Amino acid sequence: FQIIMPNFDDRGQMGELAAKLIQMVSQPYAIDGKRAVIGASLGIAVAPHDGDTREALVASADLALYAAKNGGRGQFRFFSSELQDEAMERSVLNHDLREALVREELELHYQPVVRIDDNMVVGFEALMRWNHSERGAISPSVFIPIAEESNLIVPLGDWALRQACTDAAKWPQSVRLGVNISSVQFANPSFVATVADALEQSGLEPQRLELELT
């Protein structure tokens, strides 16, 4: 929903109104005798500073809304130039990540899982790593959310699953493999078929594969 308020540029009053709107919308509702709660987040842009056309103003408010959602539930944010810089950065990284996937520049590192009783390695967890050609190592905490926003996480996760299964098939049979799965990837209708195909193509025994929903 969009709320337009003409001749209103007092940011203090805007903040108070935003907080009140969030509080009102977030009140529990009774629907068919059941209790429902709807959360709300707000992004605020002020003309003409944040845009002097309808399209520019809505785009600025949308960036502020994105920042509010990322900050947690029930928050509001004002647009700032820093948000625009962050959006540009995400767009560039998203493009580079697509290129990295095509060029096979991504890597899987394996973190050992050790049994405490006898210090035996009983498995490995596959961890995706991206060593950018210009920026160097980029943390998964940075590029995974970007991949999820653009749905690039599905081909990215599929590649990781297939590669990990191929690698694990060469390990001793007593060693298990753990692979992190994004909720976006898990919700994809083809996910089960992708897992089955990865196991079949690699020859990895299904009981050795553990999928962890992050």
Short mmCIF file of C-alpha atoms in Angstrom, two decimals:
data_model
loop_
_atom_site.label_atom_id
_atom_site.label_comp_id
_atom_site.label_asym_id
_atom_site.label_seq_id
_atom_site.Cartn_x
_atom_site.Cartn_y
_atom_site.Cartn_z
CA PHE A 1 0.00 0.00 0.00
CA GLN A 2 1.08 3.57 -0.65
CA ILE A 3 0.13 6.52 1.52
CA ILE A 4 0.49 10.00 0.04
CA MET A 5 0.41 13.02 2.35
CA PRO A 6 0.66 16.44 0.64
CA ASN A 7 2.29 19.45 2.32
CA PHE A 8 3.71 17.31 5.11
CA ASP A 9 7.49 17.34 5.60
CA ASP A 10 8.01 17.25 9.37
CA ARG A 11 10.10 14.08 9.84
CA GLY A 12 9.33 13.95 13.55
CA GLN A 13 5.60 13.84 12.86
CA MET A 14 6.17 11.37 10.03
CA GLY A 15 8.00 9.05 12.40
CA GLU A 16 5.22 9.28 14.97
CA LEU A 17 2.59 8.57 12.31
CA ALA A 18 4.60 5.63 10.92
CA ALA A 19 4.94 4.07 14.37
CA LYS A 20 1.21 4.54 15.00
CA LEU A 21 0.29 2.96 11.67
CA ILE A 22 2.52 -0.05 12.35
CA GLN A 23 1.00 -0.45 15.80
CA MET A 24 -2.56 -0.23 14.48
CA VAL A 25 -2.06 -2.66 11.61
CA SER A 26 -0.23 -5.11 13.87
CA GLN A 27 -3.13 -5.43 16.30
CA PRO A 28 -4.58 -8.98 16.35
CA TYR A 29 -7.64 -9.62 14.18
CA ALA A 30 -10.47 -12.09 14.73
CA ILE A 31 -11.28 -13.95 11.51
CA ASP A 32 -13.84 -16.79 11.65
CA GLY A 33 -13.25 -17.12 15.36
CA LYS A 34 -9.50 -17.41 14.96
CA ARG A 35 -6.78 -14.95 15.95
CA ALA A 36 -4.63 -13.53 13.15
CA VAL A 37 -1.71 -11.14 13.40
CA ILE A 38 -0.42 -9.17 10.43
CA GLY A 39 2.97 -7.49 10.64
CA ALA A 40 3.80 -4.19 8.97
CA SER A 41 6.91 -2.34 7.83
CA LEU A 42 7.13 1.17 6.41
CA GLY A 43 9.46 2.99 4.04
CA ILE A 44 9.26 6.79 3.87
CA ALA A 45 10.38 9.12 1.08
CA VAL A 46 9.92 12.90 1.04
CA ALA A 47 9.50 14.99 -2.10
CA PRO A 48 11.32 16.71 -3.65
CA HIS A 49 14.49 15.67 -1.77
CA ASP A 50 14.03 11.93 -2.37
CA GLY A 51 12.44 12.25 -5.83
CA ASP A 52 10.62 14.83 -7.89
CA THR A 53 8.58 12.40 -9.99
CA ARG A 54 6.12 9.71 -9.04
CA GLU A 55 8.47 6.95 -10.19
CA ALA A 56 11.51 8.34 -8.36
CA LEU A 57 9.58 8.87 -5.13
CA VAL A 58 8.11 5.37 -5.15
CA ALA A 59 11.54 3.88 -5.88
CA SER A 60 13.03 5.76 -2.92
CA ALA A 61 10.21 4.67 -0.62
CA ASP A 62 10.71 1.09 -1.83
CA LEU A 63 14.41 1.17 -0.92
CA ALA A 64 13.51 2.52 2.53
CA LEU A 65 10.92 -0.25 2.91
CA TYR A 66 13.54 -2.85 1.99
CA ALA A 67 15.85 -1.46 4.68
CA ALA A 68 13.02 -1.49 7.23
CA LYS A 69 12.25 -5.15 6.49
CA ASN A 70 15.91 -6.09 6.79
CA GLY A 71 16.09 -4.35 10.15
CA GLY A 72 13.45 -6.64 11.66
CA ARG A 73 9.70 -6.69 12.04
CA GLY A 74 7.54 -3.70 12.78
CA GLN A 75 9.99 -0.96 11.83
CA PHE A 76 10.07 2.11 9.59
CA ARG A 77 12.95 3.74 7.76
CA PHE A 78 13.47 7.02 5.95
CA PHE A 79 15.14 7.01 2.56
CA SER A 80 18.78 8.10 2.46
CA SER A 81 21.43 8.28 -0.23
CA GLU A 82 23.28 5.45 1.53
CA LEU A 83 20.36 3.14 0.74
CA GLN A 84 20.70 3.98 -2.94
CA ASP A 85 24.41 3.17 -2.78
CA GLU A 86 23.61 -0.15 -1.09
CA ALA A 87 21.05 -0.97 -3.78
CA MET A 88 23.62 -0.28 -6.51
CA GLU A 89 26.13 -2.45 -4.69
CA ARG A 90 23.64 -5.33 -4.44
CA SER A 91 22.83 -5.00 -8.14
CA VAL A 92 26.51 -5.14 -9.12
CA LEU A 93 27.20 -8.12 -6.86
CA ASN A 94 24.14 -9.93 -8.19
CA HIS A 95 25.41 -9.51 -11.75
CA ASP A 96 28.92 -10.65 -10.77
CA LEU A 97 27.51 -13.65 -8.91
CA ARG A 98 25.62 -14.77 -12.02
CA GLU A 99 28.84 -14.50 -14.00
CA ALA A 100 30.77 -16.40 -11.33
CA LEU A 101 28.25 -19.26 -11.49
CA VAL A 102 28.53 -19.48 -15.28
CA ARG A 103 32.33 -19.30 -15.18
CA GLU A 104 32.54 -21.87 -12.35
CA GLU A 105 34.38 -19.43 -10.07
CA LEU A 106 32.55 -20.58 -6.93
CA GLU A 107 34.10 -23.13 -4.59
CA LEU A 108 32.97 -25.55 -1.92
CA HIS A 109 35.00 -25.85 1.27
CA TYR A 110 34.36 -28.70 3.69
CA GLN A 111 34.17 -28.25 7.43
CA PRO A 112 34.76 -31.47 9.38
CA VAL A 113 32.22 -32.81 11.85
CA VAL A 114 34.11 -34.53 14.67
CA ARG A 115 32.69 -37.08 17.13
CA ILE A 116 33.67 -35.95 20.61
CA ASP A 117 33.98 -39.43 22.14
CA ASP A 118 36.94 -40.53 20.03
CA ASN A 119 37.81 -37.46 17.90
CA MET A 120 36.83 -39.31 14.71
CA VAL A 121 35.75 -37.32 11.66
CA VAL A 122 32.25 -38.60 10.90
CA GLY A 123 31.21 -36.07 8.28
CA PHE A 124 31.78 -32.82 6.46
CA GLU A 125 29.58 -29.78 5.96
CA ALA A 126 29.76 -28.15 2.53
CA LEU A 127 30.34 -24.39 2.71
CA MET A 128 30.06 -22.18 -0.38
CA ARG A 129 32.86 -19.70 -0.98
CA TRP A 130 33.25 -16.94 -3.56
CA ASN A 131 36.65 -15.47 -4.33
CA HIS A 132 35.80 -12.45 -6.48
CA SER A 133 38.32 -11.72 -9.22
CA GLU A 134 38.57 -8.05 -8.18
CA ARG A 135 37.17 -7.82 -4.63
CA GLY A 136 38.72 -10.96 -3.20
CA ALA A 137 36.84 -13.20 -0.78
CA ILE A 138 33.17 -12.21 -0.33
CA SER A 139 31.40 -13.53 2.75
CA PRO A 140 28.38 -15.85 2.26
CA SER A 141 26.51 -13.57 4.68
CA VAL A 142 26.78 -10.94 1.92
CA PHE A 143 26.18 -12.87 -1.30
CA ILE A 144 23.65 -15.49 -0.13
CA PRO A 145 20.94 -12.89 0.78
CA ILE A 146 21.54 -11.21 -2.60
CA ALA A 147 21.10 -14.55 -4.34
CA GLU A 148 17.87 -15.16 -2.41
CA GLU A 149 16.43 -11.78 -3.40
CA SER A 150 16.91 -12.48 -7.12
CA ASN A 151 16.03 -16.20 -6.91
CA LEU A 152 19.58 -16.92 -8.09
CA ILE A 153 19.81 -19.06 -4.95
CA VAL A 154 17.99 -21.89 -6.77
CA PRO A 155 20.63 -22.55 -9.49
CA LEU A 156 23.34 -21.64 -6.97
CA GLY A 157 22.04 -24.15 -4.43
CA ASP A 158 21.51 -26.80 -7.09
CA TRP A 159 25.13 -26.44 -8.20
CA ALA A 160 26.37 -26.73 -4.61
CA LEU A 161 24.26 -29.83 -3.98
CA ARG A 162 25.43 -31.59 -7.14
CA GLN A 163 29.08 -30.70 -6.61
CA ALA A 164 29.02 -31.74 -2.96
CA CYS A 165 27.42 -35.10 -3.76
CA THR A 166 30.02 -35.71 -6.49
CA ASP A 167 32.86 -34.93 -4.07
CA ALA A 168 31.37 -36.96 -1.19
CA ALA A 169 30.94 -40.04 -3.37
CA LYS A 170 34.74 -40.33 -3.36
CA TRP A 171 34.99 -40.31 0.43
CA PRO A 172 34.91 -43.36 2.74
CA GLN A 173 31.33 -44.65 3.11
CA SER A 174 31.36 -44.00 6.85
CA VAL A 175 31.66 -40.24 6.25
CA ARG A 176 28.45 -38.24 5.89
CA LEU A 177 27.81 -35.07 3.90
CA GLY A 178 25.90 -32.02 5.17
CA VAL A 179 24.57 -29.44 2.71
CA ASN A 180 22.83 -26.18 3.67
CA ILE A 181 19.56 -25.55 1.85
CA SER A 182 17.94 -22.13 1.52
CA SER A 183 14.22 -21.87 2.30
CA VAL A 184 13.76 -20.42 -1.21
CA GLN A 185 15.46 -23.46 -2.72
CA PHE A 186 13.48 -25.81 -0.48
CA ALA A 187 10.18 -24.26 -1.61
CA ASN A 188 11.02 -24.74 -5.30
CA PRO A 189 8.70 -27.42 -6.81
CA SER A 190 11.64 -29.14 -8.51
CA PHE A 191 13.69 -29.44 -5.32
CA VAL A 192 12.96 -33.13 -4.64
CA ALA A 193 13.77 -34.04 -8.24
CA THR A 194 17.02 -32.06 -8.01
CA VAL A 195 18.10 -33.97 -4.88
CA ALA A 196 17.23 -37.31 -6.47
CA ASP A 197 19.11 -36.42 -9.64
CA ALA A 198 22.19 -35.26 -7.68
CA LEU A 199 22.28 -38.55 -5.81
CA GLU A 200 21.78 -40.62 -8.95
CA GLN A 201 24.39 -38.78 -11.01
CA SER A 202 27.01 -38.88 -8.25
CA GLY A 203 26.31 -42.39 -7.00
CA LEU A 204 26.23 -41.15 -3.38
CA GLU A 205 24.19 -43.32 -1.02
CA PRO A 206 21.10 -41.33 0.06
CA GLN A 207 21.57 -42.17 3.76
CA ARG A 208 24.91 -40.33 3.73
CA LEU A 209 23.35 -37.01 2.72
CA GLU A 210 22.01 -34.57 5.32
CA LEU A 211 20.09 -31.48 4.22
CA GLU A 212 20.11 -28.59 6.67
CA LEU A 213 17.41 -25.94 6.23
CA THR A 214 19.07 -22.66 7.19
#
